[in-house]
Short mmCIF file of C-alpha atoms in Angstrom, two decimals:
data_model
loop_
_atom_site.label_atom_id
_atom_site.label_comp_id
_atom_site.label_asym_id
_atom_site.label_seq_id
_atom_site.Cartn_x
_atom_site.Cartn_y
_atom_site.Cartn_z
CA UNK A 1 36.03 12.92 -4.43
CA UNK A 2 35.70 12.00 -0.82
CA UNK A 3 31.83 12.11 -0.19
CA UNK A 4 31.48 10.05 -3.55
CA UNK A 5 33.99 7.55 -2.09
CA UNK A 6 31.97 7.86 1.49
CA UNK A 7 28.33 7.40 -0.19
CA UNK A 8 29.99 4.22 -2.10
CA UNK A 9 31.04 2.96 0.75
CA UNK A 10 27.81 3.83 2.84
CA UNK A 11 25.63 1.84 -0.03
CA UNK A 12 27.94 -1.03 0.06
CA UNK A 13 27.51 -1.36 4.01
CA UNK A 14 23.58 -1.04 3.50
CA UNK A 15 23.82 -3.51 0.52
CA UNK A 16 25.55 -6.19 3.04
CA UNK A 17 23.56 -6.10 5.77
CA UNK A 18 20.63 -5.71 3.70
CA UNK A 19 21.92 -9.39 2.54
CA UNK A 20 22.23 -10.47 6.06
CA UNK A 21 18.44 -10.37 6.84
CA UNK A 22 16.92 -13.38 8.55
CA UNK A 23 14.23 -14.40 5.85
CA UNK A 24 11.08 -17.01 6.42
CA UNK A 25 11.64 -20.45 7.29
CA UNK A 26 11.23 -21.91 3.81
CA UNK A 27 7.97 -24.15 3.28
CA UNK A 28 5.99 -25.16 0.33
CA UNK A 29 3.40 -22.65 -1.40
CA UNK A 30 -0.51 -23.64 -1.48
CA UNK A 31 -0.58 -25.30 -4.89
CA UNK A 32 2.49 -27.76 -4.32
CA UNK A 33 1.42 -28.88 -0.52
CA UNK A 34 -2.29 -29.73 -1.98
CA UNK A 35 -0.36 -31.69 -4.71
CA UNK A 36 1.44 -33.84 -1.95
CA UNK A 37 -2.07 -34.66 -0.19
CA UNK A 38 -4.94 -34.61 -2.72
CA UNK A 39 -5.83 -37.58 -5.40
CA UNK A 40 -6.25 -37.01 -9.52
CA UNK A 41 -9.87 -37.94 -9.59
CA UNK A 42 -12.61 -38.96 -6.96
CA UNK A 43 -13.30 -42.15 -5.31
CA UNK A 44 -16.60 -42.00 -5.36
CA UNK A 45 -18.34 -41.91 -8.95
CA UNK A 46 -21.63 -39.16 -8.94
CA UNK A 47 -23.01 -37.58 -11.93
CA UNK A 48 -21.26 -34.64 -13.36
CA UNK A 49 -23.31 -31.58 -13.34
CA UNK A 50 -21.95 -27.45 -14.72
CA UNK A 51 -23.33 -26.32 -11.47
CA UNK A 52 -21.11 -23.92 -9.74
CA UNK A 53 -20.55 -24.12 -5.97
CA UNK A 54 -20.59 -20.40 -5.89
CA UNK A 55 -23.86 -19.58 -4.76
CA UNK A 56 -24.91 -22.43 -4.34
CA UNK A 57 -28.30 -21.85 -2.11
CA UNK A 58 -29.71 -20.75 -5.71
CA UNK A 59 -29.20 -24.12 -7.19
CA UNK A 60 -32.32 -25.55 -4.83
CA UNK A 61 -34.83 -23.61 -7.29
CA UNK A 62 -36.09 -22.41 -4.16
CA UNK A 63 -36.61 -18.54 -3.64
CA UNK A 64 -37.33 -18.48 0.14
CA UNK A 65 -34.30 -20.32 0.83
CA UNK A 66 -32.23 -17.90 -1.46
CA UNK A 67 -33.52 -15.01 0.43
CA UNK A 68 -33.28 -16.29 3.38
CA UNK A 69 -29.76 -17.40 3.66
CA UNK A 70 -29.08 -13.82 1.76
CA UNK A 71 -30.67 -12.11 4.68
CA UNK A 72 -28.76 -14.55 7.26
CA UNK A 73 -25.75 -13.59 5.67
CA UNK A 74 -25.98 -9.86 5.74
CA UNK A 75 -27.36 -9.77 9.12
CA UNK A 76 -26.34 -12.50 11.41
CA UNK A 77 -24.07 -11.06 14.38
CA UNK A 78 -21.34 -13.68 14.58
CA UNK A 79 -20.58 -12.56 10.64
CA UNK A 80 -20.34 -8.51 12.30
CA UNK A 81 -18.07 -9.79 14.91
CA UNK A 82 -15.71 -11.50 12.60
CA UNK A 83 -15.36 -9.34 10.07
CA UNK A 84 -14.44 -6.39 13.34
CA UNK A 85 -11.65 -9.04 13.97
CA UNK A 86 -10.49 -8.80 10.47
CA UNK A 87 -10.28 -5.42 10.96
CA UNK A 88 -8.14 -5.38 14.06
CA UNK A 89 -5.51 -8.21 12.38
CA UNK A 90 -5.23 -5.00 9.56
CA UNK A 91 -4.75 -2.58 12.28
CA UNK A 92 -1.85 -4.91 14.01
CA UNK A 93 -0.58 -4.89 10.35
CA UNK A 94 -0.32 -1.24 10.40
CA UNK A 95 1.48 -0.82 13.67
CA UNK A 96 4.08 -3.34 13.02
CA UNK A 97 5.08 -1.19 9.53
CA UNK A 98 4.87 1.64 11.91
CA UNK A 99 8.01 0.09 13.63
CA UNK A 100 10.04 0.37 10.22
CA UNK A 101 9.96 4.03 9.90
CA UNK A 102 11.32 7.04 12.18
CA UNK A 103 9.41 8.58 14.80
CA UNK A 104 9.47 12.47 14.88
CA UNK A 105 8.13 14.19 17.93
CA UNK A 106 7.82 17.88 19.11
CA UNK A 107 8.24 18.93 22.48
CA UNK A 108 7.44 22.37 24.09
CA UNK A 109 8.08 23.59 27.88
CA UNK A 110 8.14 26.32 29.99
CA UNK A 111 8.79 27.59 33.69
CA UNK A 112 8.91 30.13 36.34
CA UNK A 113 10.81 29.23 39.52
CA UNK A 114 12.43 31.19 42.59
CA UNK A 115 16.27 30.51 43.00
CA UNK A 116 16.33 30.85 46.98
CA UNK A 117 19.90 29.43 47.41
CA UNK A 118 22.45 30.05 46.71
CA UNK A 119 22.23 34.39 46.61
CA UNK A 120 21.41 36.38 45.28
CA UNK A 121 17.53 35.55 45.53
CA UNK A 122 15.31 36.00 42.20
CA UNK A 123 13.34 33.98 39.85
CA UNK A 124 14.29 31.50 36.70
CA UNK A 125 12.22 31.66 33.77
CA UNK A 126 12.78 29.60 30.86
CA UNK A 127 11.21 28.56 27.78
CA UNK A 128 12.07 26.12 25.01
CA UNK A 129 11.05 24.34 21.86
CA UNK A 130 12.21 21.05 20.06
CA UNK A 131 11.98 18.27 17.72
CA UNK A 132 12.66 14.52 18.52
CA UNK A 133 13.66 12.31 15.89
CA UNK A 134 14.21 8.50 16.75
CA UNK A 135 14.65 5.21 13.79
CA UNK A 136 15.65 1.61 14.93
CA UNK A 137 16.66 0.30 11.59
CA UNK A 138 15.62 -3.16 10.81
CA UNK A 139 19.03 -4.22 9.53
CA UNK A 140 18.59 -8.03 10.17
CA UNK A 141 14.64 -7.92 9.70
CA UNK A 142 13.17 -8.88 12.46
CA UNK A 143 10.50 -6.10 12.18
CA UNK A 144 9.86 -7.19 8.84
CA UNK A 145 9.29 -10.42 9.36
CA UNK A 146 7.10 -9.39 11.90
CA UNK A 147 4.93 -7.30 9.41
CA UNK A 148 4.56 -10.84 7.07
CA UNK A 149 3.64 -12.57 10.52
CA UNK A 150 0.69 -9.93 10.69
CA UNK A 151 -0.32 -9.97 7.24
CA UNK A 152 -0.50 -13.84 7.34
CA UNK A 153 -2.74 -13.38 10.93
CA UNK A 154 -5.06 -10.97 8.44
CA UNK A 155 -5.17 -13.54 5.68
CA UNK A 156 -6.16 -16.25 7.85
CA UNK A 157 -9.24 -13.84 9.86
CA UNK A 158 -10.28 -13.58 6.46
CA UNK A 159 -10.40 -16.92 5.45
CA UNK A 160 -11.99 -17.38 9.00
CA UNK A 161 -14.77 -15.34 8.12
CA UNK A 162 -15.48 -16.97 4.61
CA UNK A 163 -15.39 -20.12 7.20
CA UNK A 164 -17.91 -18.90 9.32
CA UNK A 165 -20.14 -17.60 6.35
CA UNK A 166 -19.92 -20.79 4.73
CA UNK A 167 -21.08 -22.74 7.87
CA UNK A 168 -23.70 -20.30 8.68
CA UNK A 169 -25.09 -20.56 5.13
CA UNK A 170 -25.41 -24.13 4.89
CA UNK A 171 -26.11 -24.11 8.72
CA UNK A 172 -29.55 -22.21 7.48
CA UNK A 173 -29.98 -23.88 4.85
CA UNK A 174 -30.26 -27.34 6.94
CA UNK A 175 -32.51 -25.63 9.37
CA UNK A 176 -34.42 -24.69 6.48
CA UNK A 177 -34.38 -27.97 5.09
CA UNK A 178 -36.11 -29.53 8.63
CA UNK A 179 -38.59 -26.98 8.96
CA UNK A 180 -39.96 -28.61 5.69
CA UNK A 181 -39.30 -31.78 6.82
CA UNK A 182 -41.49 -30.81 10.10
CA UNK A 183 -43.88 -29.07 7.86
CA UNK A 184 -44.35 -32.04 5.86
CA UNK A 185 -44.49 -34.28 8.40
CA UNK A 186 -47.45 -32.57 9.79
CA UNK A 187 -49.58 -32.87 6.75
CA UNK A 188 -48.26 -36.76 6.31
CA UNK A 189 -49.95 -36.64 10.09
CA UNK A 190 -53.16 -34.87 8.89
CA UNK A 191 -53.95 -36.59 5.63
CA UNK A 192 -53.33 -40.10 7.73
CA UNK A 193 -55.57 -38.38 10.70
CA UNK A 194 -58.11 -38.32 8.28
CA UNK A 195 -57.71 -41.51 6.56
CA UNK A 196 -58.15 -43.72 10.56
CA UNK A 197 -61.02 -41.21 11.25
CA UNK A 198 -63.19 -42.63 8.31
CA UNK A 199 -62.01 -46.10 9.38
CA UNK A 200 -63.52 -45.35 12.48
CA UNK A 201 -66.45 -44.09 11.44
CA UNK A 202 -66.24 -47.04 9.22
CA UNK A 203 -66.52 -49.64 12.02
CA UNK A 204 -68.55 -47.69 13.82
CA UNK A 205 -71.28 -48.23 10.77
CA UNK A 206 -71.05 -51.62 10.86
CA UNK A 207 -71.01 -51.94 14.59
CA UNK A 208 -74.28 -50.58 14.17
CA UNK A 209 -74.98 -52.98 11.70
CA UNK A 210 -73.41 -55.35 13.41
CA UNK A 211 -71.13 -56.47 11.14
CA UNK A 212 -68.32 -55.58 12.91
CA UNK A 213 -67.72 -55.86 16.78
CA UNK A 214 -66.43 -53.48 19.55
CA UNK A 215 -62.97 -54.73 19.42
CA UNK A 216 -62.87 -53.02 15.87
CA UNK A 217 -63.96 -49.71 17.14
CA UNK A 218 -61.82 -50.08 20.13
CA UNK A 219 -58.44 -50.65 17.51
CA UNK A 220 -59.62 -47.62 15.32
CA UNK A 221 -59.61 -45.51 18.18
CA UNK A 222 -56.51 -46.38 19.16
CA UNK A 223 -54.74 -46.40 15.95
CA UNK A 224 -56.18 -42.58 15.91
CA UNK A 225 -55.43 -41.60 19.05
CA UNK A 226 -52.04 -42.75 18.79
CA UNK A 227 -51.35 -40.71 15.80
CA UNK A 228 -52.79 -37.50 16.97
CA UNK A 229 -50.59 -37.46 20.30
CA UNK A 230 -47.71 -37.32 17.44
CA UNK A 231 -49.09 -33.70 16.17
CA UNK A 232 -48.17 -31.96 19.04
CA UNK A 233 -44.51 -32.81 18.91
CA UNK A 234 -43.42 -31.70 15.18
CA UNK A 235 -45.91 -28.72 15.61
CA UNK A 236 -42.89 -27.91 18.59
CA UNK A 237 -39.85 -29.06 16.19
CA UNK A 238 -41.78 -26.48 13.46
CA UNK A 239 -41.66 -23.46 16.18
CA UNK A 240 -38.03 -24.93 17.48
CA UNK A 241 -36.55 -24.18 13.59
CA UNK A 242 -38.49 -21.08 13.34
CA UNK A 243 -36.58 -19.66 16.03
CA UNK A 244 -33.24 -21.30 14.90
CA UNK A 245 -33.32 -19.41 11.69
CA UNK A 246 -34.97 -15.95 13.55
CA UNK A 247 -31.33 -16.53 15.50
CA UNK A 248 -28.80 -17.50 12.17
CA UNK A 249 -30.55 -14.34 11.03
CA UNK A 250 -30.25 -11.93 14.17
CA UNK A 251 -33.51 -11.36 14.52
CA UNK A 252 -36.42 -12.28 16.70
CA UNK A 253 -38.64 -15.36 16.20
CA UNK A 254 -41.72 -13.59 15.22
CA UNK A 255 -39.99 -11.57 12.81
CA UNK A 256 -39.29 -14.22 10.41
CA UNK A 257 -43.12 -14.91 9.30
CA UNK A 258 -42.35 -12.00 6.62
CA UNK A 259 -40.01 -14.88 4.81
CA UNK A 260 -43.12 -16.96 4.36
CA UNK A 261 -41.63 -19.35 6.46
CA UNK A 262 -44.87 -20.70 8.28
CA UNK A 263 -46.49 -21.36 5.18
CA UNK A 264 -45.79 -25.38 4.64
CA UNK A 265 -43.77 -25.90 1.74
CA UNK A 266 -42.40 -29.19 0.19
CA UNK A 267 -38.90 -29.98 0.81
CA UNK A 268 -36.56 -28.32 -1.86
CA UNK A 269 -35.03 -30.78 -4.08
CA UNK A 270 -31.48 -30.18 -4.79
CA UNK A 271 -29.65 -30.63 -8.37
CA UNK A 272 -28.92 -34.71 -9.18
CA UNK A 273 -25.42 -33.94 -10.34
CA UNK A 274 -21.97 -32.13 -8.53
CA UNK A 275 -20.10 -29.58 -9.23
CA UNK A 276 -17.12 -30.31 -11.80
CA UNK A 277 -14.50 -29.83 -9.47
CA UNK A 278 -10.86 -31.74 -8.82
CA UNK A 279 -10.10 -32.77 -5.70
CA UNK A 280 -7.05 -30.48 -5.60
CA UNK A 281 -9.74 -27.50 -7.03
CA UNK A 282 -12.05 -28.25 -4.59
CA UNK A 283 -9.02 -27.95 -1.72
CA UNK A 284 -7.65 -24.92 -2.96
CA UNK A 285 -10.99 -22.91 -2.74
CA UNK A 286 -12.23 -24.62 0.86
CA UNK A 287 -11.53 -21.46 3.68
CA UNK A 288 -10.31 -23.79 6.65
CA UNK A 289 -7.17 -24.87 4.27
CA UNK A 290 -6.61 -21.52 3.59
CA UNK A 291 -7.33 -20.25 7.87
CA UNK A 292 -4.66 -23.44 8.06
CA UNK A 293 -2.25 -22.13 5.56
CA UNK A 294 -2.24 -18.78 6.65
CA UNK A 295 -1.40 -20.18 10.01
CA UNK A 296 1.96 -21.93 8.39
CA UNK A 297 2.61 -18.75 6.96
CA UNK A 298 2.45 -16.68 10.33
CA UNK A 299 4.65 -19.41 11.99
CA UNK A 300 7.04 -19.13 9.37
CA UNK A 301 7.64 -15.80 9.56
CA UNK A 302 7.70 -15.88 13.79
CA UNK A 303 10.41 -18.19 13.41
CA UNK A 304 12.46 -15.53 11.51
CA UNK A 305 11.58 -13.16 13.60
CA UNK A 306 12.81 -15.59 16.56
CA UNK A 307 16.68 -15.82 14.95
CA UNK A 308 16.39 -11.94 14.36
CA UNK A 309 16.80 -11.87 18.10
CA UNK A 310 20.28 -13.31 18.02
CA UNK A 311 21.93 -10.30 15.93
CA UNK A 312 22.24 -6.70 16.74
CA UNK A 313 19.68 -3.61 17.49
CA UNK A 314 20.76 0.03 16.42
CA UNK A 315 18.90 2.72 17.46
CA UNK A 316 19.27 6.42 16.08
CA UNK A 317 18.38 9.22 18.05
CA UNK A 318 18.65 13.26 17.15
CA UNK A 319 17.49 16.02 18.86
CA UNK A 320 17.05 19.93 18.09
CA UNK A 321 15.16 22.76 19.54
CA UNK A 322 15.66 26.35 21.33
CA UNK A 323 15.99 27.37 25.04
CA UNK A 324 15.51 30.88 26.20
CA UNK A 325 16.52 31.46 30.34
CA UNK A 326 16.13 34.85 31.83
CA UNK A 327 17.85 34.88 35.48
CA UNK A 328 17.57 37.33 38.25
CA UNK A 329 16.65 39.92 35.48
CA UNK A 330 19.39 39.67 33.43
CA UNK A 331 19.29 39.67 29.65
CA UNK A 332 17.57 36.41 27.86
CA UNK A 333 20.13 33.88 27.14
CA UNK A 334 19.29 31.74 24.01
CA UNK A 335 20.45 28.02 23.02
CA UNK A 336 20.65 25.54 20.58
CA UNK A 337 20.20 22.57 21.42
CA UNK A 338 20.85 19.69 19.17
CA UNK A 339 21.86 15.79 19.99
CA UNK A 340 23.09 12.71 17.96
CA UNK A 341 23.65 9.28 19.36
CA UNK A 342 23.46 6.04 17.97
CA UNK A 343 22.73 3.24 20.33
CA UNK A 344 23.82 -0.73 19.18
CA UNK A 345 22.89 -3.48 21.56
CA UNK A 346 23.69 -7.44 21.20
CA UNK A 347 22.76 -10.47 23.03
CA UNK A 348 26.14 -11.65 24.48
CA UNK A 349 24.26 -14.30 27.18
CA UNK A 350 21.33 -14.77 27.83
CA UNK A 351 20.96 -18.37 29.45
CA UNK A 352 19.21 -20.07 26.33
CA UNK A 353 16.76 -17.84 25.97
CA UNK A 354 16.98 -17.11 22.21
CA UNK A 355 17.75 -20.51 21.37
CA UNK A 356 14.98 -21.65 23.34
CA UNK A 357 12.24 -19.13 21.82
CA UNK A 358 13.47 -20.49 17.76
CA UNK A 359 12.92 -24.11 18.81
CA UNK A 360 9.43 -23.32 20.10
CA UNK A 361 8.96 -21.19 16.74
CA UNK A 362 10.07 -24.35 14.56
CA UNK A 363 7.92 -26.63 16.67
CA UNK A 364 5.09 -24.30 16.18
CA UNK A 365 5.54 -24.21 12.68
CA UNK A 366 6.20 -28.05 12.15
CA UNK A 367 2.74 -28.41 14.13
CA UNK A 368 1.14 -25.88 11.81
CA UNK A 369 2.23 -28.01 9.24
CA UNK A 370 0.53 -31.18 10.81
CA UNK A 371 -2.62 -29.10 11.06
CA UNK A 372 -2.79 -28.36 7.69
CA UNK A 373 -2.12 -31.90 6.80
CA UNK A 374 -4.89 -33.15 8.84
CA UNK A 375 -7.27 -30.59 7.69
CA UNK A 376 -6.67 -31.10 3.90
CA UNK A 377 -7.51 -35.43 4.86
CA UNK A 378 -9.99 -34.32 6.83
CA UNK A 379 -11.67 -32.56 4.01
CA UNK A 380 -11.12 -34.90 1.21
CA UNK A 381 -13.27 -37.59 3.66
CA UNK A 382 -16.03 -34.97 3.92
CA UNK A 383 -16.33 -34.42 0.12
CA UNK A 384 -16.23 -38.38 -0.52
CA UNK A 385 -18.66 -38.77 1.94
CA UNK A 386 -20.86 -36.96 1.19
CA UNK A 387 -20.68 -37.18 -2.60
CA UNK A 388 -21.68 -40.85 -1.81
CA UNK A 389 -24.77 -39.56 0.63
CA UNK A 390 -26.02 -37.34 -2.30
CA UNK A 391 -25.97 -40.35 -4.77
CA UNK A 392 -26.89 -42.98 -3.04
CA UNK A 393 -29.53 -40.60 -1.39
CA UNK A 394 -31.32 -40.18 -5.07
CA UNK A 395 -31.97 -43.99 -5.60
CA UNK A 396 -33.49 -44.12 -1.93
CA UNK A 397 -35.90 -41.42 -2.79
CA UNK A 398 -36.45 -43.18 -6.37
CA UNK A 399 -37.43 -46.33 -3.97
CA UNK A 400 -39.39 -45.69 -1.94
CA UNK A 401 -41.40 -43.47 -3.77
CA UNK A 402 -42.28 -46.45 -5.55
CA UNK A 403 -42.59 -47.95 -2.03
CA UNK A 404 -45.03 -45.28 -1.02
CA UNK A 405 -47.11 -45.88 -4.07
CA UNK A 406 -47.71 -49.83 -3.48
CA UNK A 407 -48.63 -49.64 0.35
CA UNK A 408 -51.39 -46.25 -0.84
CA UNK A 409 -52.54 -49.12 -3.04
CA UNK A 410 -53.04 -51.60 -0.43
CA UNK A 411 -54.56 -49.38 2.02
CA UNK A 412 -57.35 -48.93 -0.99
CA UNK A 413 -57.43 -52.16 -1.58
CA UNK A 414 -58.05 -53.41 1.98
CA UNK A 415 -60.38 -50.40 3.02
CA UNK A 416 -62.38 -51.98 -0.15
CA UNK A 417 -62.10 -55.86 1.12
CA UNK A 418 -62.99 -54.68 4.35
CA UNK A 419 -66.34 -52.89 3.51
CA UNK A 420 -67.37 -55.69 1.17
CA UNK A 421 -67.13 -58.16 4.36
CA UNK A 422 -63.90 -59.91 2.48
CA UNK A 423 -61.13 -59.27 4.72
CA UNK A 424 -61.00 -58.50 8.75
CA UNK A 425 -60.27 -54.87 9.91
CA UNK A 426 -56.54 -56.14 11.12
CA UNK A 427 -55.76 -56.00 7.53
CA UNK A 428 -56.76 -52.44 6.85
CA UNK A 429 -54.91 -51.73 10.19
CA UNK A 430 -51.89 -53.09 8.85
CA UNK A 431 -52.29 -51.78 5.56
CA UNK A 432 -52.31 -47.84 7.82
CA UNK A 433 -49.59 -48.56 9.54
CA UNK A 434 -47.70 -49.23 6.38
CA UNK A 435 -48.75 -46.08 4.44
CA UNK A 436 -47.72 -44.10 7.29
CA UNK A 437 -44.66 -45.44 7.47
CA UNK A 438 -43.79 -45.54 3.95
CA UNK A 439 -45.02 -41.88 3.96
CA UNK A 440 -42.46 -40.79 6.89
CA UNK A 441 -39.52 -43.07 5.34
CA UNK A 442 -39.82 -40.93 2.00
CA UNK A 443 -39.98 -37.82 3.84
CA UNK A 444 -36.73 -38.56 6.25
CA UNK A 445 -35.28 -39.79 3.08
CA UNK A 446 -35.87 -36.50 1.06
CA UNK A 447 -34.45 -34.64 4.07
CA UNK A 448 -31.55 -36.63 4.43
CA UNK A 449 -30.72 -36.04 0.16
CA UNK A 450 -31.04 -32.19 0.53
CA UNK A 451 -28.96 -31.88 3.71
CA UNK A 452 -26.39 -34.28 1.61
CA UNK A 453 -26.48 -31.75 -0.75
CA UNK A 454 -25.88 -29.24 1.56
CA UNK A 455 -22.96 -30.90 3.41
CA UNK A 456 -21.25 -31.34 -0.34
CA UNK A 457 -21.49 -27.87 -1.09
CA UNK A 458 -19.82 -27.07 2.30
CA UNK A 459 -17.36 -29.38 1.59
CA UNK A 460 -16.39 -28.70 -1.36
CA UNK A 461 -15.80 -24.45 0.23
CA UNK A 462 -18.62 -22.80 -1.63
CA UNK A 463 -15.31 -20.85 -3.78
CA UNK A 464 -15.52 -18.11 -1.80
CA UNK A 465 -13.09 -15.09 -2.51
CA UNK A 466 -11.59 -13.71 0.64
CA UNK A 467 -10.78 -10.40 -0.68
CA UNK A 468 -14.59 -9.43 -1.84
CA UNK A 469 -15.79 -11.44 1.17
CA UNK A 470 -14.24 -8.96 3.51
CA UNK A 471 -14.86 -6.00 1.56
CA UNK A 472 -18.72 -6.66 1.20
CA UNK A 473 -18.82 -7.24 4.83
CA UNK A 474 -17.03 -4.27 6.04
CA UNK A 475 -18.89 -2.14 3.44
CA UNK A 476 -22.39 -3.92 5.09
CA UNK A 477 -21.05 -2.71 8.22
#
C-alpha cells in the first residue's frame, strides 16, 4: 500500500509544479492583430481581375521573364545563404530540446603508478569503468520556453527567406523590365536616326537646288548629331542590366545571352486588373508581417524565460561503474561505485539582476509589437500606392499612345509641306522633336506601368508558403 500511496503522492507533486510553469507573455494571434490594423475594402478603386499573386512573373505572358526569374530563384547566392541560416535557427531548435532530457555519459580509465612513500615501495595499478547520468528538470519552464523562443527565431528565418525571394524576384523582374525599356529606347533612337538623316539629305537636295539655304543643312546636322551622341549611353544602361540580372542570377555577365536577353524585345505588358485580395488577405500572406510576427513571438517567449530565472534549478546526478586496484602485488580489489545527489539552487539576491533582465524582455517585446504595427501601415501604403500607379499608369499609356499617333502625323505632314516649298524646315524640326519625345514619353510610361505592376505584386507578398519555400530550397541545395 505504501509505494501506491508514494507514486500518488509523487504525481501530485509533478502535477503542481507542472502548474507552476512560467508560460508566454500573452499577446494576440496573427488573424486578430491584422484585424486591429487593416481596413474592410481598399481605398483605391482598380479593376478586379482572378489573377493569383502566386506566381505571379507568369501573368506578364512573357516566357523569358518566367525563366529567368525561375533561374534567379534557384540559383542566386543570397537565396543559398539564407536558406543555410534557416538551417542553423533548426539546429539551435534542436539543442535547446536537448536541454530537456538527461544526459548519459560513459567514462573509462586506467593507470600504473609507483607508490615511493610511504613503504613498502611497489606499483598501483587500477582500472575502472562507469556510467554518468545527469537531468536538470525544467520544473518552472524556463527551458521550454526557451525551445518556443527558438522555434519562433526558425519561423521568422523562414519568412525571411520568402522575404528575400520575393524581393529578388520582383527585383529581376524590374531589371528585366529596363533592359526593355533600354532596348526600346535604342530602336526609338534608330528609327528617329533615320527619319533626321533623310531630312538631311532632304535639305541637302534643295541646297543644291537652292531652294533651301545652309542654315537648313547646318540645323539637320545638328538635330542628327545630337541624337546619335544619345546611342552610346542606353547602349551602356543595356550592358549595365545585363550584368545586373547575370548577378540576381549568380552567374557571370556573358553567361546570360543563353536567356535571349540581348535580343530587343518590347516591354512586357502586365494584366489590367489585381488580384482579388482583402486587405487583411493580402497582410496575412506578405513575409515581412510574418519575419515581424515571429519576432513578437520569440520576445514573448524570452520574457518567460526571463521570470523562469526567479524560481528554483534542480539538478539530478547518478553515477555507477567498477574499479579494480592491484597494490604491491596483492590480490585485485574490486568496487562498486555508484552516486546519487540532487542539487537545488535559488536566487536569494542578486542586486536587481532578474528584475532588471524581465523589464528589458517586456520592453523588447512591447517594441516588437510597435514593429509589427509599423510594418503592417507600412504595407497597407505600399499596396494603395501602388494599386493607384498600376491604374492610373493604364490611362497614361492609353494617352499618349494616342499622343504618339498625332505628332507621327505631323511629322508626315510637315516633311510633305516642306518638300512642296509650303512650310519652312523649322516646322519639320519641330514636328522631330515632338515625335521623339512623344516616342520616349510612351516608352518611360510603359516602363513605369509594368514596374507598378511589379511593386503591387510585391506588395501584396506574392502568397508564398514558408514551409514548401524552405523545403524546395534546402532540397535545391
Amino acid at each position: 500500500m505504501k509505494p501506491i500511496i508514494i507514486k500518488v503522492l509523487a504525481s501530485a507533486a509533478l502535477l503542481t509544479l507542472a502548474a507552476c510553469a512560467v508560460q508566454p507573455e500573452t499577446h494576440a494571434d496573427l488573424p486578430k492583430t491584422v484585424e486591429t490594423v487593416a481596413p474592410a475594402a481598399w481605398s483605391v478603386d482598380a479593376p478586379q481581375d482572378s489573377v493569383s499573386a502566386d506566381t505571379w512573373w507568369t501573368q506578364f505572358g512573357d516566357p523569358v521573364l518566367h525563366q529567368l526569374v525561375e533561374s534567379v530563384l534557384t540559383g542566386n547566392l543570397d537565396v543559398q545563404a539564407a536558406a543555410e541560416r534557416v538551417k542553423q535557427a533548426q539546429n539551435l531548435v534542436t539543442q535547446n530540446r536537448a536541454a530537456l532530457m538527461p544526459e548519459l555519459n560513459a567514462s573509462a580509465s586506467a593507470s600504473d603508478s609507483r607508490q615511493n612513500t610511504p613503504p613498502p615501495l611497489g606499483y598501483v595499478r587500477q582500472a575502472g569503468f562507469g556510467l554518468a547520468a545527469s537531468w536538470t528538470p525544467d520544473v518552472f519552464g524556463g527551458e521550454r520556453l526557451a525551445v518556443l523562443a527558438a522555434q519562433a527565431q526558425v519561423s521568422g528565418r523562414q519568412s525571411a527567406l520568402n522575404q528575400l525571394r520575393l524581393a529578388l524576384a520582383a527585383n529581376t523582374a524590374a531589371a528585366y523590365v529596363d533592359l526593355r525599356w533600354a532596348q526600346s529606347q535604342l530602336r526609338i533612337l534608330s528609327e528617329n536616326e533615320q527619319i533626321r538623316a533623310r531630312a538631311l539629305k532632304l535639305t541637302q537636295q534643295r541646297l543644291r537646288y537652292g531652294l533651301s539655304t545652309q542654315l537648313d543643312v547646318a540645323r539637320a546636322q545638328n538635330q542628327l548629331k545630337d541624337l546619335q551622341a544619345q546611342i552610346p549611353r542606353m547602349q551602356s544602361t543595356v550592358q549595365h542590366q545585363l550584368s545586373l540580372i547575370a548577378v540576381y542570377s549568380g552567374r557571370t555577365p556573358e553567361s546570360v545571352d543563353g536567356l535571349t536577353l540581348a535580343d530587343a524585345r518590347d516591354i512586357p505588358v502586365p494584366s489590367q486588373g489585381v488580384p482579388r485580395v482583402l486587405p487583411s488577405e493580402a497582410l496575412l500572406q506578405r513575409p515581412d508581417v510574418r519575419n515581424a510576427y515571429a519576432a513578437v513571438e520569440q520576445r514573448a517567449a524570452e520574457v518567460g524565460v526571463s521570470k523562469a530565472q526567479r524560481y528554483p534549478q534542480f539538478r539530478l546526478n547518478l553515477a555507477d561503474g567498477l574499479l579494480a586496484s592491484s597494490y604491491l602485488g596483492l590480490p585485485t580489489l574490486t568496487d562498486n561505485l555508484f552516486s546519487a545527489a540532487l542539487n537545488a539552487t535559488s536566487p536569494i539576491f542578486n542586486a536587481g539582476r532578474i528584475t532588471a533582465n524581465i523589464d528589458a524582455s517586456e520592453s523588447r517585446m512591447r517594441e516588437s509589437q510597435l514593429g509589427l504595427q509599423q510594418t503592417m501601415l507600412q504595407a497597407l501604403k505600399e499596396i494603395e500606392d501602388n494599386r493607384s500607379d498600376l491604374v492610373n499608369g493604364a490611362v497614361q499609356v492609353e494617352r499618349l499612345g494616342g499622343a504618339l499617333d498625332a505628332s507621327n502625323q505631323a511629322l508626315r505632314l510637315s516633311s510633305e509641306l516642306y518638300k512642296g516649298g509650303a512650310s519652312s524646315f523649322l516646322d519639320v524640326l519641330a514636328a522631330q522633336e515632338a515625335y521623339l519625345r512623344d516616342a520616349e514619353s510612351l516608352n518611360q510610361a510603359r516602363r513605369e506601368h509594368a514596374l507598378a505592376a511589379v511593386a503591387l505584386y510585391r506588395s501584396l507578398g506574392g502568397g508564398w508558403d514558408a514551409r514548401e519555400t524552405v523545403t524546395t530550397v534546402s532540397s535545391e541545395n
